[in-house]
Amino acid sequence: METTPARERAAEREHDRERDADRAALAERAARLDASDPLAPVRDLFTLPGGDGGDSGGPGGGIDAVYLDGNSLGALPTHLPERLRDVVTRQWGSLGIRSWGESGWWTAPERVGDRIAPLVGAGPGTVVVSDSTSVNVFKALVAGTRLVAQDRDEIVVDATTFPTDGYIAESAARLTGKRLVPVDPADVPRAVGPRTAVALVNHVDFRTGRLHDLPGITAAVHEAGAIAAWDLCHSAGALPVGLAEHGVDLAFGCTYKFLNGGPGAPAFIYVAERHQGRFDSPLPGWNSHADPFAMSSAYAAGEGAVRGRVGTPDILSLLAVDAALDVWDHEAVTVAAVRDKSLALTDFFLDCVAAYAPPGRVASLTPAAHAERGSQVALRCAEAPDVMEALIARGVVGDLRRPDILRFGFTPLYVGFAHAERAARVLAGVLAEVGA
Ligand SMILES: *Cc1c(COP(=O)(O)O)cnc(C)c1O
C-alpha cells in the first residue's frame, strides 16, 4: 500500500497537471479572441502606463503592464501630446488672444460636446463640455427642480452613488428647500411620485460595476411627472446609453475615464432639446449668456447647449479631450464594438479568475447578466488592500475601493484578452502568497 506522503505527492502532481491544462486552454482562448478582435489595432493608438516593456522577461511573455484602471483615469492617446504642444506653442504662444476666434476656443465647449453626443446617443446641440462632474450634478439637480411644479418637494437620489453626487444632492436639496430621498436605484420606480421633482441615478455603480436600467427607471420617473437626471461617468465611452432614445431629461459625466481626456479633464452636461428653452442654470455665468461680449448687466440666457456653460472654458484640458476623441474616428471604433468586447473581456476575466484563484478567496460583485454589467469587474476580497498593492507591484494595475473591493476596469480600446488572462494569473499568484 502506498504511503500517505506518496499519495499526497501524486495528488499534487495531478492538481499541477490540471492547473497547467487550464492555463494552456485559457491562454489559447485568449490568443484566439485577440486574433479575431476588431479593436486590437486600436491599442497601438495609446501609450499605456507602465508599458515600457520592463516586465517582458516575466511570465507575461512579451506583453507589457496590464492597465485595468481606465475607469478611473483613461490611458494617454499617443498623438495627444503633439496636439497639445500645438495648442500651447502656436495657438496660445503665437496667436495668443486671437485664438479665441481663430482657433475656435470660444465655441470649443459646444463643438467637443457635439463629438461626445453620438457616444451617448444624443443629438447635436444637446451636449456641452464644461466644469467638473461635481459641478454638473449641481447644475442638473437645481435646474431640474426648476423644470417642474414647485410643490414637488422631493429629490430622489441613488443611495449607492459615488459620494460627490450624494454630497451635492444634499446641498442642492437644502438650497431649493426640497427633501432628499436616498433609495437604491432598483427602488427608484417605487420611490417616485407626485412629490418628486428630480431623480438622480448613476448609470453604472462605481463600486460593483452594476449597470442600472436606464430605460425602465427613466420611464418610471416620467410616469411620476418628474425629471430623470443620469450620471454617466462609468458608461460614457463604455456602452450604449441612448439618451435621446430613452427620453432622458438631463445627464452628465466624466471625460477622463472611458473617454481618455486626461486627469481632471472637464465633464459634459446634456440637456434634452425639449428642456433647453426652460433650462434655468443655478450658475448662470457669462459664458451662458445670449451675448456674452455685450457685457450687459442684465442676464439673458443663450439658446441651446451654451446654457450649460458657466465661465471661461479650461482650454488646455478641453482640447486634450478633443484630441482624445479622435480615436473614435478610427473605422473599427464604435460604441457597439466597444460594448461587445467589454462584455467578452469581463466574461473571460471572470472565467480566468474562477479557474485560477484559490477557492473562496474572492467573490465577484459584478452581475453575471450582461444586461446588468458595466465595463468593470469588482471582486470582494478580505485582503484587498495588500492584494492590490502586490498586483500593482507586479504590473497589474487595478484599484482598491476600501475596505475590501478589488476593482478592475476594462477599456476595450486598449485592453486585450491576453491581458485579462495574465491579470487573473497574477492575481491567483498574489492570493496564494498574501494571507495564505
Ligand atoms: C468619477 C466620478 C465622479 C467624479 O466627479 P469629479 O467632479 O470629476 O471629481 C462623479 N460621479 C461619478 C459617478 C463618478 O464615477
Short mmCIF file of C-alpha atoms and ligand atoms in Angstrom, two decimals:
data_model
loop_
_atom_site.label_atom_id
_atom_site.label_comp_id
_atom_site.label_asym_id
_atom_site.label_seq_id
_atom_site.Cartn_x
_atom_site.Cartn_y
_atom_site.Cartn_z
CA MET A 1 0.00 0.00 0.00
CA GLU A 2 1.25 3.49 -0.91
CA THR A 3 2.45 5.72 1.92
CA THR A 4 0.46 8.87 2.68
CA PRO A 5 3.21 11.28 1.54
CA ALA A 6 3.43 9.44 -1.77
CA ARG A 7 -0.34 9.70 -2.24
CA GLU A 8 -0.17 13.39 -1.43
CA ARG A 9 2.60 13.90 -3.94
CA ALA A 10 0.57 12.14 -6.58
CA ALA A 11 -2.46 14.30 -5.81
CA GLU A 12 -0.30 17.40 -6.02
CA ARG A 13 1.09 16.32 -9.36
CA GLU A 14 -2.45 15.71 -10.58
CA HIS A 15 -3.50 19.16 -9.37
CA ASP A 16 -0.49 20.75 -11.09
CA ARG A 17 -1.34 18.92 -14.32
CA GLU A 18 -4.93 20.18 -14.18
CA ARG A 19 -3.80 23.72 -13.48
CA ASP A 20 -1.32 23.62 -16.35
CA ALA A 21 -4.03 22.27 -18.64
CA ASP A 22 -6.37 25.10 -17.53
CA ARG A 23 -3.67 27.64 -18.20
CA ALA A 24 -2.87 26.29 -21.62
CA ALA A 25 -6.55 26.23 -22.55
CA LEU A 26 -7.21 29.77 -21.31
CA ALA A 27 -4.04 31.16 -22.86
CA GLU A 28 -5.07 29.58 -26.14
CA ARG A 29 -8.58 31.03 -25.83
CA ALA A 30 -7.05 34.46 -25.16
CA ALA A 31 -4.88 34.19 -28.24
CA ARG A 32 -7.89 33.20 -30.37
CA LEU A 33 -10.01 36.05 -29.01
CA ASP A 34 -7.21 38.59 -29.52
CA ALA A 35 -6.62 37.37 -33.07
CA SER A 36 -10.27 37.92 -34.02
CA ASP A 37 -10.69 41.19 -32.11
CA PRO A 38 -11.60 44.04 -34.46
CA LEU A 39 -10.44 46.56 -31.85
CA ALA A 40 -6.99 45.00 -31.39
CA PRO A 41 -5.22 47.51 -33.71
CA VAL A 42 -6.66 50.43 -31.73
CA ARG A 43 -4.39 49.59 -28.82
CA ASP A 44 -1.49 51.00 -30.83
CA LEU A 45 -3.11 54.43 -30.62
CA PHE A 46 -2.40 54.53 -26.87
CA THR A 47 0.61 54.87 -24.62
CA LEU A 48 -0.07 52.70 -21.62
CA PRO A 49 1.03 53.38 -18.08
CA GLY A 50 3.91 51.07 -17.17
CA GLY A 51 4.03 49.94 -20.77
CA ASP A 52 7.79 50.33 -21.01
CA GLY A 53 8.34 46.62 -21.50
CA GLY A 54 10.00 46.39 -18.11
CA ASP A 55 8.12 43.20 -17.46
CA SER A 56 8.68 41.49 -20.77
CA GLY A 57 11.03 38.88 -19.35
CA GLY A 58 8.42 37.79 -16.83
CA PRO A 59 5.56 35.37 -17.07
CA GLY A 60 3.63 37.87 -19.20
CA GLY A 61 5.83 36.77 -22.09
CA GLY A 62 6.07 39.84 -24.27
CA ILE A 63 3.02 41.81 -23.21
CA ASP A 64 3.59 44.88 -21.11
CA ALA A 65 1.88 46.11 -17.98
CA VAL A 66 -1.82 45.33 -17.71
CA TYR A 67 -3.69 48.58 -17.23
CA LEU A 68 -7.10 47.91 -15.68
CA ASP A 69 -7.74 51.33 -14.23
CA GLY A 70 -9.16 53.12 -17.25
CA ASN A 71 -12.41 53.55 -15.33
CA SER A 72 -10.51 55.91 -13.04
CA LEU A 73 -8.01 57.52 -15.42
CA GLY A 74 -8.13 56.62 -19.09
CA ALA A 75 -4.82 55.97 -20.86
CA LEU A 76 -2.97 58.54 -22.94
CA PRO A 77 -3.75 58.61 -26.67
CA THR A 78 -0.28 58.70 -28.20
CA HIS A 79 -0.98 61.61 -30.55
CA LEU A 80 -2.30 63.83 -27.75
CA PRO A 81 0.97 65.46 -26.55
CA GLU A 82 1.77 66.69 -30.06
CA ARG A 83 -1.72 68.18 -30.38
CA LEU A 84 -1.43 69.90 -27.03
CA ARG A 85 2.02 71.18 -27.95
CA ASP A 86 0.40 72.93 -30.92
CA VAL A 87 -2.33 74.36 -28.71
CA VAL A 88 0.24 75.71 -26.28
CA THR A 89 3.01 76.91 -28.59
CA ARG A 90 1.14 78.02 -31.72
CA GLN A 91 -2.41 78.74 -30.60
CA TRP A 92 -1.51 80.34 -27.30
CA GLY A 93 2.16 81.29 -27.82
CA SER A 94 1.94 82.73 -31.34
CA LEU A 95 -1.71 83.56 -31.97
CA GLY A 96 -2.41 84.47 -28.36
CA ILE A 97 -5.75 86.03 -27.70
CA ARG A 98 -6.74 85.77 -31.38
CA SER A 99 -7.16 82.02 -30.75
CA TRP A 100 -10.48 82.59 -29.00
CA GLY A 101 -11.83 83.16 -32.50
CA GLU A 102 -9.25 81.88 -34.98
CA SER A 103 -8.52 78.61 -33.18
CA GLY A 104 -12.14 78.11 -32.23
CA TRP A 105 -11.52 78.29 -28.50
CA TRP A 106 -14.71 80.16 -27.67
CA THR A 107 -17.03 77.60 -29.25
CA ALA A 108 -14.94 74.54 -28.32
CA PRO A 109 -17.27 73.51 -25.44
CA GLU A 110 -20.18 73.01 -27.87
CA ARG A 111 -18.01 71.61 -30.66
CA VAL A 112 -16.42 68.98 -28.37
CA GLY A 113 -19.86 68.35 -26.86
CA ASP A 114 -21.11 67.53 -30.34
CA ARG A 115 -18.35 64.92 -30.65
CA ILE A 116 -19.39 63.28 -27.36
CA ALA A 117 -23.11 63.41 -28.21
CA PRO A 118 -23.17 60.39 -30.56
CA LEU A 119 -21.29 58.32 -28.00
CA VAL A 120 -24.14 58.77 -25.53
CA GLY A 121 -26.96 58.67 -28.06
CA ALA A 122 -27.66 62.41 -28.01
CA GLY A 123 -28.42 64.73 -30.89
CA PRO A 124 -26.25 67.65 -31.98
CA GLY A 125 -26.54 70.80 -29.88
CA THR A 126 -27.54 69.00 -26.69
CA VAL A 127 -24.17 68.33 -25.02
CA VAL A 128 -21.65 70.88 -23.82
CA VAL A 129 -18.28 70.29 -22.16
CA SER A 130 -17.89 72.38 -19.05
CA ASP A 131 -16.73 72.21 -15.45
CA SER A 132 -16.38 69.06 -13.39
CA THR A 133 -18.94 66.31 -12.95
CA SER A 134 -19.48 67.52 -9.39
CA VAL A 135 -20.44 71.00 -10.64
CA ASN A 136 -22.69 69.49 -13.30
CA VAL A 137 -24.51 67.44 -10.67
CA PHE A 138 -25.36 70.74 -9.02
CA LYS A 139 -26.47 72.44 -12.23
CA ALA A 140 -28.61 69.48 -13.29
CA LEU A 141 -30.30 68.98 -9.93
CA VAL A 142 -31.15 72.61 -9.26
CA ALA A 143 -32.16 73.30 -12.86
CA GLY A 144 -34.15 70.05 -12.77
CA THR A 145 -36.22 71.27 -9.82
CA ARG A 146 -36.94 74.45 -11.80
CA LEU A 147 -38.42 72.46 -14.68
CA VAL A 148 -41.31 71.10 -12.62
CA ALA A 149 -44.08 72.48 -10.41
CA GLN A 150 -42.71 73.94 -7.19
CA ASP A 151 -44.99 71.88 -4.97
CA ARG A 152 -42.89 68.89 -5.92
CA ASP A 153 -40.70 68.92 -2.85
CA GLU A 154 -38.51 65.84 -3.09
CA ILE A 155 -35.23 64.98 -4.77
CA VAL A 156 -34.73 61.23 -5.10
CA VAL A 157 -31.09 60.22 -5.16
CA ASP A 158 -29.28 56.95 -5.78
CA ALA A 159 -28.24 55.87 -2.26
CA THR A 160 -25.31 53.87 -3.67
CA THR A 161 -23.99 56.82 -5.64
CA PHE A 162 -20.41 57.96 -5.98
CA PRO A 163 -20.10 60.20 -2.90
CA THR A 164 -19.75 63.56 -4.66
CA ASP A 165 -23.19 63.20 -6.28
CA GLY A 166 -24.74 62.49 -2.88
CA TYR A 167 -22.98 65.36 -1.13
CA ILE A 168 -24.02 67.82 -3.79
CA ALA A 169 -27.56 66.48 -3.95
CA GLU A 170 -27.85 67.10 -0.22
CA SER A 171 -26.74 70.70 -0.63
CA ALA A 172 -28.94 71.23 -3.70
CA ALA A 173 -31.90 69.91 -1.73
CA ARG A 174 -31.22 72.30 1.16
CA LEU A 175 -30.77 75.20 -1.21
CA THR A 176 -34.00 74.51 -3.08
CA GLY A 177 -35.99 73.65 0.05
CA LYS A 178 -36.58 70.05 -1.04
CA ARG A 179 -36.35 66.86 0.94
CA LEU A 180 -33.64 64.40 -0.10
CA VAL A 181 -34.85 60.81 -0.53
CA PRO A 182 -31.95 58.36 -0.88
CA VAL A 183 -33.01 54.99 -2.33
CA ASP A 184 -31.40 52.04 -4.03
CA PRO A 185 -31.57 52.51 -7.83
CA ALA A 186 -33.79 49.44 -8.17
CA ASP A 187 -36.29 51.11 -5.83
CA VAL A 188 -36.45 54.41 -7.70
CA PRO A 189 -39.59 53.39 -9.66
CA ARG A 190 -41.40 52.75 -6.35
CA ALA A 191 -39.99 55.85 -4.63
CA VAL A 192 -41.01 58.42 -7.23
CA GLY A 193 -44.44 60.01 -7.12
CA PRO A 194 -46.34 63.29 -7.27
CA ARG A 195 -43.92 64.88 -4.81
CA THR A 196 -40.78 64.04 -6.80
CA ALA A 197 -39.08 66.88 -8.61
CA VAL A 198 -35.93 65.13 -9.82
CA ALA A 199 -34.44 61.66 -9.56
CA LEU A 200 -30.66 61.32 -9.85
CA VAL A 201 -29.28 57.88 -10.68
CA ASN A 202 -25.84 56.53 -11.63
CA HIS A 203 -25.92 54.54 -14.84
CA VAL A 204 -23.17 52.20 -13.59
CA ASP A 205 -22.34 51.68 -9.91
CA PHE A 206 -18.72 52.75 -9.41
CA ARG A 207 -18.08 50.07 -6.79
CA THR A 208 -19.75 46.95 -8.13
CA GLY A 209 -19.91 47.73 -11.83
CA ARG A 210 -23.67 47.09 -11.85
CA LEU A 211 -25.44 48.67 -14.83
CA HIS A 212 -28.79 50.14 -13.89
CA ASP A 213 -31.90 50.04 -16.05
CA LEU A 214 -31.81 53.47 -17.63
CA PRO A 215 -34.81 53.00 -19.96
CA GLY A 216 -37.02 51.47 -17.24
CA ILE A 217 -36.09 53.88 -14.46
CA THR A 218 -36.41 56.89 -16.76
CA ALA A 219 -39.87 55.74 -17.85
CA ALA A 220 -40.95 55.33 -14.21
CA VAL A 221 -39.65 58.78 -13.31
CA HIS A 222 -41.57 60.25 -16.24
CA GLU A 223 -44.68 58.34 -15.24
CA ALA A 224 -44.44 60.22 -11.93
CA GLY A 225 -44.11 63.52 -13.80
CA ALA A 226 -40.54 64.07 -12.59
CA ILE A 227 -37.19 64.81 -14.20
CA ALA A 228 -34.68 61.99 -14.74
CA ALA A 229 -31.03 63.00 -14.31
CA TRP A 230 -28.36 60.40 -15.05
CA ASP A 231 -24.71 60.25 -14.08
CA LEU A 232 -22.85 58.66 -17.00
CA CYS A 233 -19.31 58.71 -15.56
CA HIS A 234 -18.90 54.93 -15.90
CA SER A 235 -20.93 54.44 -19.07
CA ALA A 236 -19.91 57.24 -21.46
CA GLY A 237 -17.46 55.65 -23.87
CA ALA A 238 -18.04 52.18 -22.42
CA LEU A 239 -21.53 51.15 -23.52
CA PRO A 240 -24.61 52.40 -25.37
CA VAL A 241 -26.54 54.98 -23.36
CA GLY A 242 -29.33 56.10 -25.70
CA LEU A 243 -30.13 59.44 -24.05
CA ALA A 244 -32.49 60.61 -26.82
CA GLU A 245 -33.99 57.19 -27.48
CA HIS A 246 -34.97 56.77 -23.84
CA GLY A 247 -36.09 60.36 -23.35
CA VAL A 248 -33.59 61.17 -20.59
CA ASP A 249 -34.05 64.75 -19.38
CA LEU A 250 -30.63 65.67 -18.02
CA ALA A 251 -27.30 63.85 -17.85
CA PHE A 252 -23.63 64.47 -17.20
CA GLY A 253 -20.41 62.54 -16.96
CA CYS A 254 -16.64 62.45 -16.88
CA THR A 255 -14.32 62.68 -19.86
CA TYR A 256 -11.22 61.36 -18.08
CA LYS A 257 -12.42 57.77 -17.58
CA PHE A 258 -13.54 55.82 -20.67
CA LEU A 259 -13.13 58.91 -22.88
CA ASN A 260 -9.41 59.25 -22.06
CA GLY A 261 -9.39 63.06 -21.86
CA GLY A 262 -6.67 63.24 -19.21
CA PRO A 263 -6.52 63.98 -15.49
CA GLY A 264 -9.19 66.43 -14.41
CA ALA A 265 -10.45 66.95 -17.96
CA PRO A 266 -13.74 68.87 -17.99
CA ALA A 267 -17.02 66.99 -17.79
CA PHE A 268 -20.05 67.18 -20.09
CA ILE A 269 -23.67 68.02 -19.45
CA TYR A 270 -26.67 67.05 -21.58
CA VAL A 271 -29.95 68.91 -21.64
CA ALA A 272 -32.71 67.31 -23.73
CA GLU A 273 -33.74 69.58 -26.56
CA ARG A 274 -37.29 69.90 -25.22
CA HIS A 275 -35.97 71.37 -21.95
CA GLN A 276 -33.36 73.72 -23.35
CA GLY A 277 -35.63 76.75 -23.58
CA ARG A 278 -36.54 76.43 -19.90
CA PHE A 279 -33.20 75.20 -18.57
CA ASP A 280 -32.58 77.72 -15.79
CA SER A 281 -29.00 77.21 -14.61
CA PRO A 282 -28.23 77.93 -10.97
CA LEU A 283 -24.78 79.07 -12.17
CA PRO A 284 -25.62 81.48 -14.99
CA GLY A 285 -22.08 82.60 -15.75
CA TRP A 286 -21.32 84.96 -18.59
CA ASN A 287 -20.38 82.10 -20.93
CA SER A 288 -24.02 81.01 -20.90
CA HIS A 289 -25.28 84.47 -21.85
CA ALA A 290 -27.01 85.11 -25.17
CA ASP A 291 -24.47 87.81 -25.98
CA PRO A 292 -21.53 87.48 -23.61
CA PHE A 293 -19.45 90.25 -25.15
CA ALA A 294 -22.25 92.76 -24.78
CA MET A 295 -21.07 92.70 -21.16
CA SER A 296 -24.59 93.55 -20.19
CA SER A 297 -25.53 93.85 -16.53
CA ALA A 298 -28.80 92.06 -17.29
CA TYR A 299 -28.70 88.30 -17.71
CA ALA A 300 -30.27 86.74 -20.79
CA ALA A 301 -29.70 83.01 -21.23
CA GLY A 302 -28.22 81.84 -24.51
CA GLU A 303 -30.02 79.37 -26.75
CA GLY A 304 -29.29 75.67 -26.59
CA ALA A 305 -26.36 73.83 -25.09
CA VAL A 306 -24.50 77.00 -24.11
CA ARG A 307 -26.86 77.29 -21.15
CA GLY A 308 -24.85 74.52 -19.53
CA ARG A 309 -21.71 76.66 -19.57
CA VAL A 310 -20.56 78.83 -16.69
CA GLY A 311 -17.24 80.66 -17.02
CA THR A 312 -14.22 80.70 -19.32
CA PRO A 313 -13.50 77.16 -20.53
CA ASP A 314 -10.42 75.28 -19.43
CA ILE A 315 -8.97 75.31 -22.95
CA LEU A 316 -5.90 73.12 -22.43
CA SER A 317 -7.85 70.29 -20.83
CA LEU A 318 -10.81 70.76 -23.13
CA LEU A 319 -8.64 70.47 -26.22
CA ALA A 320 -6.98 67.40 -24.72
CA VAL A 321 -10.46 65.84 -24.63
CA ASP A 322 -10.97 66.94 -28.22
CA ALA A 323 -7.75 65.21 -29.28
CA ALA A 324 -8.60 62.09 -27.26
CA LEU A 325 -11.92 61.78 -29.08
CA ASP A 326 -10.04 61.25 -32.36
CA VAL A 327 -9.68 57.56 -31.50
CA TRP A 328 -13.45 57.29 -32.07
CA ASP A 329 -12.83 58.28 -35.69
CA HIS A 330 -10.93 55.01 -36.27
CA GLU A 331 -13.11 52.84 -38.52
CA ALA A 332 -13.21 49.90 -36.09
CA VAL A 333 -14.27 52.01 -33.11
CA THR A 334 -18.00 52.14 -32.47
CA VAL A 335 -19.89 52.08 -29.19
CA ALA A 336 -21.37 48.71 -30.22
CA ALA A 337 -17.92 47.21 -30.90
CA VAL A 338 -16.65 48.57 -27.59
CA ARG A 339 -19.61 47.09 -25.75
CA ASP A 340 -19.25 43.67 -27.41
CA LYS A 341 -15.60 43.49 -26.50
CA SER A 342 -16.17 44.81 -22.99
CA LEU A 343 -18.62 42.00 -22.24
CA ALA A 344 -16.36 39.40 -23.80
CA LEU A 345 -13.39 40.70 -21.80
CA THR A 346 -15.18 40.76 -18.47
CA ASP A 347 -16.69 37.30 -19.12
CA PHE A 348 -13.26 35.96 -19.96
CA PHE A 349 -11.59 37.59 -16.96
CA LEU A 350 -14.24 36.10 -14.65
CA ASP A 351 -13.64 32.65 -16.22
CA CYS A 352 -9.90 33.01 -15.67
CA VAL A 353 -10.37 34.12 -12.07
CA ALA A 354 -12.67 31.14 -11.45
CA ALA A 355 -10.10 28.77 -12.93
CA TYR A 356 -7.01 30.21 -11.24
CA ALA A 357 -7.92 31.79 -7.92
CA PRO A 358 -7.69 29.66 -4.78
CA PRO A 359 -11.28 28.72 -3.86
CA GLY A 360 -13.20 31.06 -1.59
CA ARG A 361 -10.71 33.93 -1.65
CA VAL A 362 -12.51 36.32 -4.00
CA ALA A 363 -16.21 36.78 -4.79
CA SER A 364 -17.44 38.70 -7.81
CA LEU A 365 -19.81 41.59 -7.12
CA THR A 366 -20.19 42.17 -10.83
CA PRO A 367 -23.51 40.89 -12.14
CA ALA A 368 -23.29 37.78 -14.29
CA ALA A 369 -26.09 39.04 -16.55
CA HIS A 370 -24.79 41.17 -19.40
CA ALA A 371 -27.79 43.48 -19.16
CA GLU A 372 -26.68 44.41 -15.64
CA ARG A 373 -22.96 44.74 -16.20
CA GLY A 374 -20.87 47.84 -16.83
CA SER A 375 -17.27 47.68 -18.02
CA GLN A 376 -15.52 46.62 -14.84
CA VAL A 377 -15.16 43.63 -12.58
CA ALA A 378 -15.31 44.12 -8.83
CA LEU A 379 -14.05 41.33 -6.60
CA ARG A 380 -14.63 41.25 -2.89
CA CYS A 381 -11.52 40.05 -1.08
CA ALA A 382 -10.75 40.16 2.64
CA GLU A 383 -7.10 41.10 1.99
CA ALA A 384 -7.93 43.58 -0.79
CA PRO A 385 -5.50 46.37 0.28
CA ASP A 386 -2.47 44.04 0.39
CA VAL A 387 -3.55 42.19 -2.72
CA MET A 388 -3.94 45.35 -4.80
CA GLU A 389 -0.59 46.66 -3.64
CA ALA A 390 1.08 43.41 -4.70
CA LEU A 391 -0.79 43.37 -8.03
CA ILE A 392 0.35 46.88 -8.89
CA ALA A 393 3.93 45.97 -7.95
CA ARG A 394 3.68 43.13 -10.49
CA GLY A 395 2.35 45.31 -13.27
CA VAL A 396 -1.36 44.58 -12.96
CA VAL A 397 -2.90 47.97 -12.29
CA GLY A 398 -6.41 47.98 -10.87
CA ASP A 399 -7.62 49.89 -7.88
CA LEU A 400 -8.92 49.44 -4.38
CA ARG A 401 -12.24 50.60 -3.04
CA ARG A 402 -11.89 50.32 0.70
CA PRO A 403 -12.30 48.24 2.65
CA ASP A 404 -12.47 45.10 0.57
CA ILE A 405 -13.08 45.66 -3.13
CA LEU A 406 -10.59 44.97 -5.91
CA ARG A 407 -11.70 46.94 -8.94
CA PHE A 408 -10.61 46.08 -12.49
CA GLY A 409 -11.73 48.40 -15.26
CA PHE A 410 -11.77 47.01 -18.81
CA THR A 411 -11.32 49.61 -21.52
CA PRO A 412 -11.80 47.68 -24.77
CA LEU A 413 -9.84 50.25 -26.77
CA TYR A 414 -6.57 49.16 -25.20
CA VAL A 415 -7.10 46.07 -23.06
CA GLY A 416 -6.82 42.66 -24.72
CA PHE A 417 -7.74 39.11 -23.76
CA ALA A 418 -4.14 38.09 -23.04
CA HIS A 419 -4.07 40.96 -20.53
CA ALA A 420 -7.18 39.65 -18.85
CA GLU A 421 -5.71 36.15 -18.64
CA ARG A 422 -2.45 37.46 -17.25
CA ALA A 423 -4.18 39.69 -14.70
CA ALA A 424 -6.13 36.70 -13.37
CA ARG A 425 -2.99 34.56 -13.27
CA VAL A 426 -1.01 37.20 -11.38
CA LEU A 427 -3.97 37.68 -9.04
CA ALA A 428 -4.03 33.97 -8.26
CA GLY A 429 -0.31 34.04 -7.52
CA VAL A 430 -0.71 37.03 -5.22
CA LEU A 431 -3.66 35.41 -3.42
CA ALA A 432 -1.58 32.29 -2.84
CA GLU A 433 1.04 34.41 -1.10
CA VAL A 434 -0.97 37.09 0.68
CA GLY A 435 -2.78 35.85 3.74
CA ALA A 436 -2.29 32.19 2.79
C1 LIG B 1 -15.63 59.70 -11.28
C2 LIG B 1 -16.98 60.11 -10.83
C3 LIG B 1 -17.25 61.41 -10.42
C4 LIG B 1 -16.12 62.41 -10.35
O1 LIG B 1 -16.55 63.71 -10.23
P1 LIG B 1 -15.48 64.89 -10.38
O2 LIG B 1 -16.25 66.10 -10.16
O3 LIG B 1 -14.87 64.75 -11.73
O4 LIG B 1 -14.43 64.66 -9.34
C5 LIG B 1 -18.55 61.73 -10.09
N1 LIG B 1 -19.53 60.82 -10.12
C6 LIG B 1 -19.29 59.54 -10.50
C7 LIG B 1 -20.40 58.56 -10.55
C8 LIG B 1 -18.01 59.14 -10.84
O5 LIG B 1 -17.78 57.89 -11.19
#
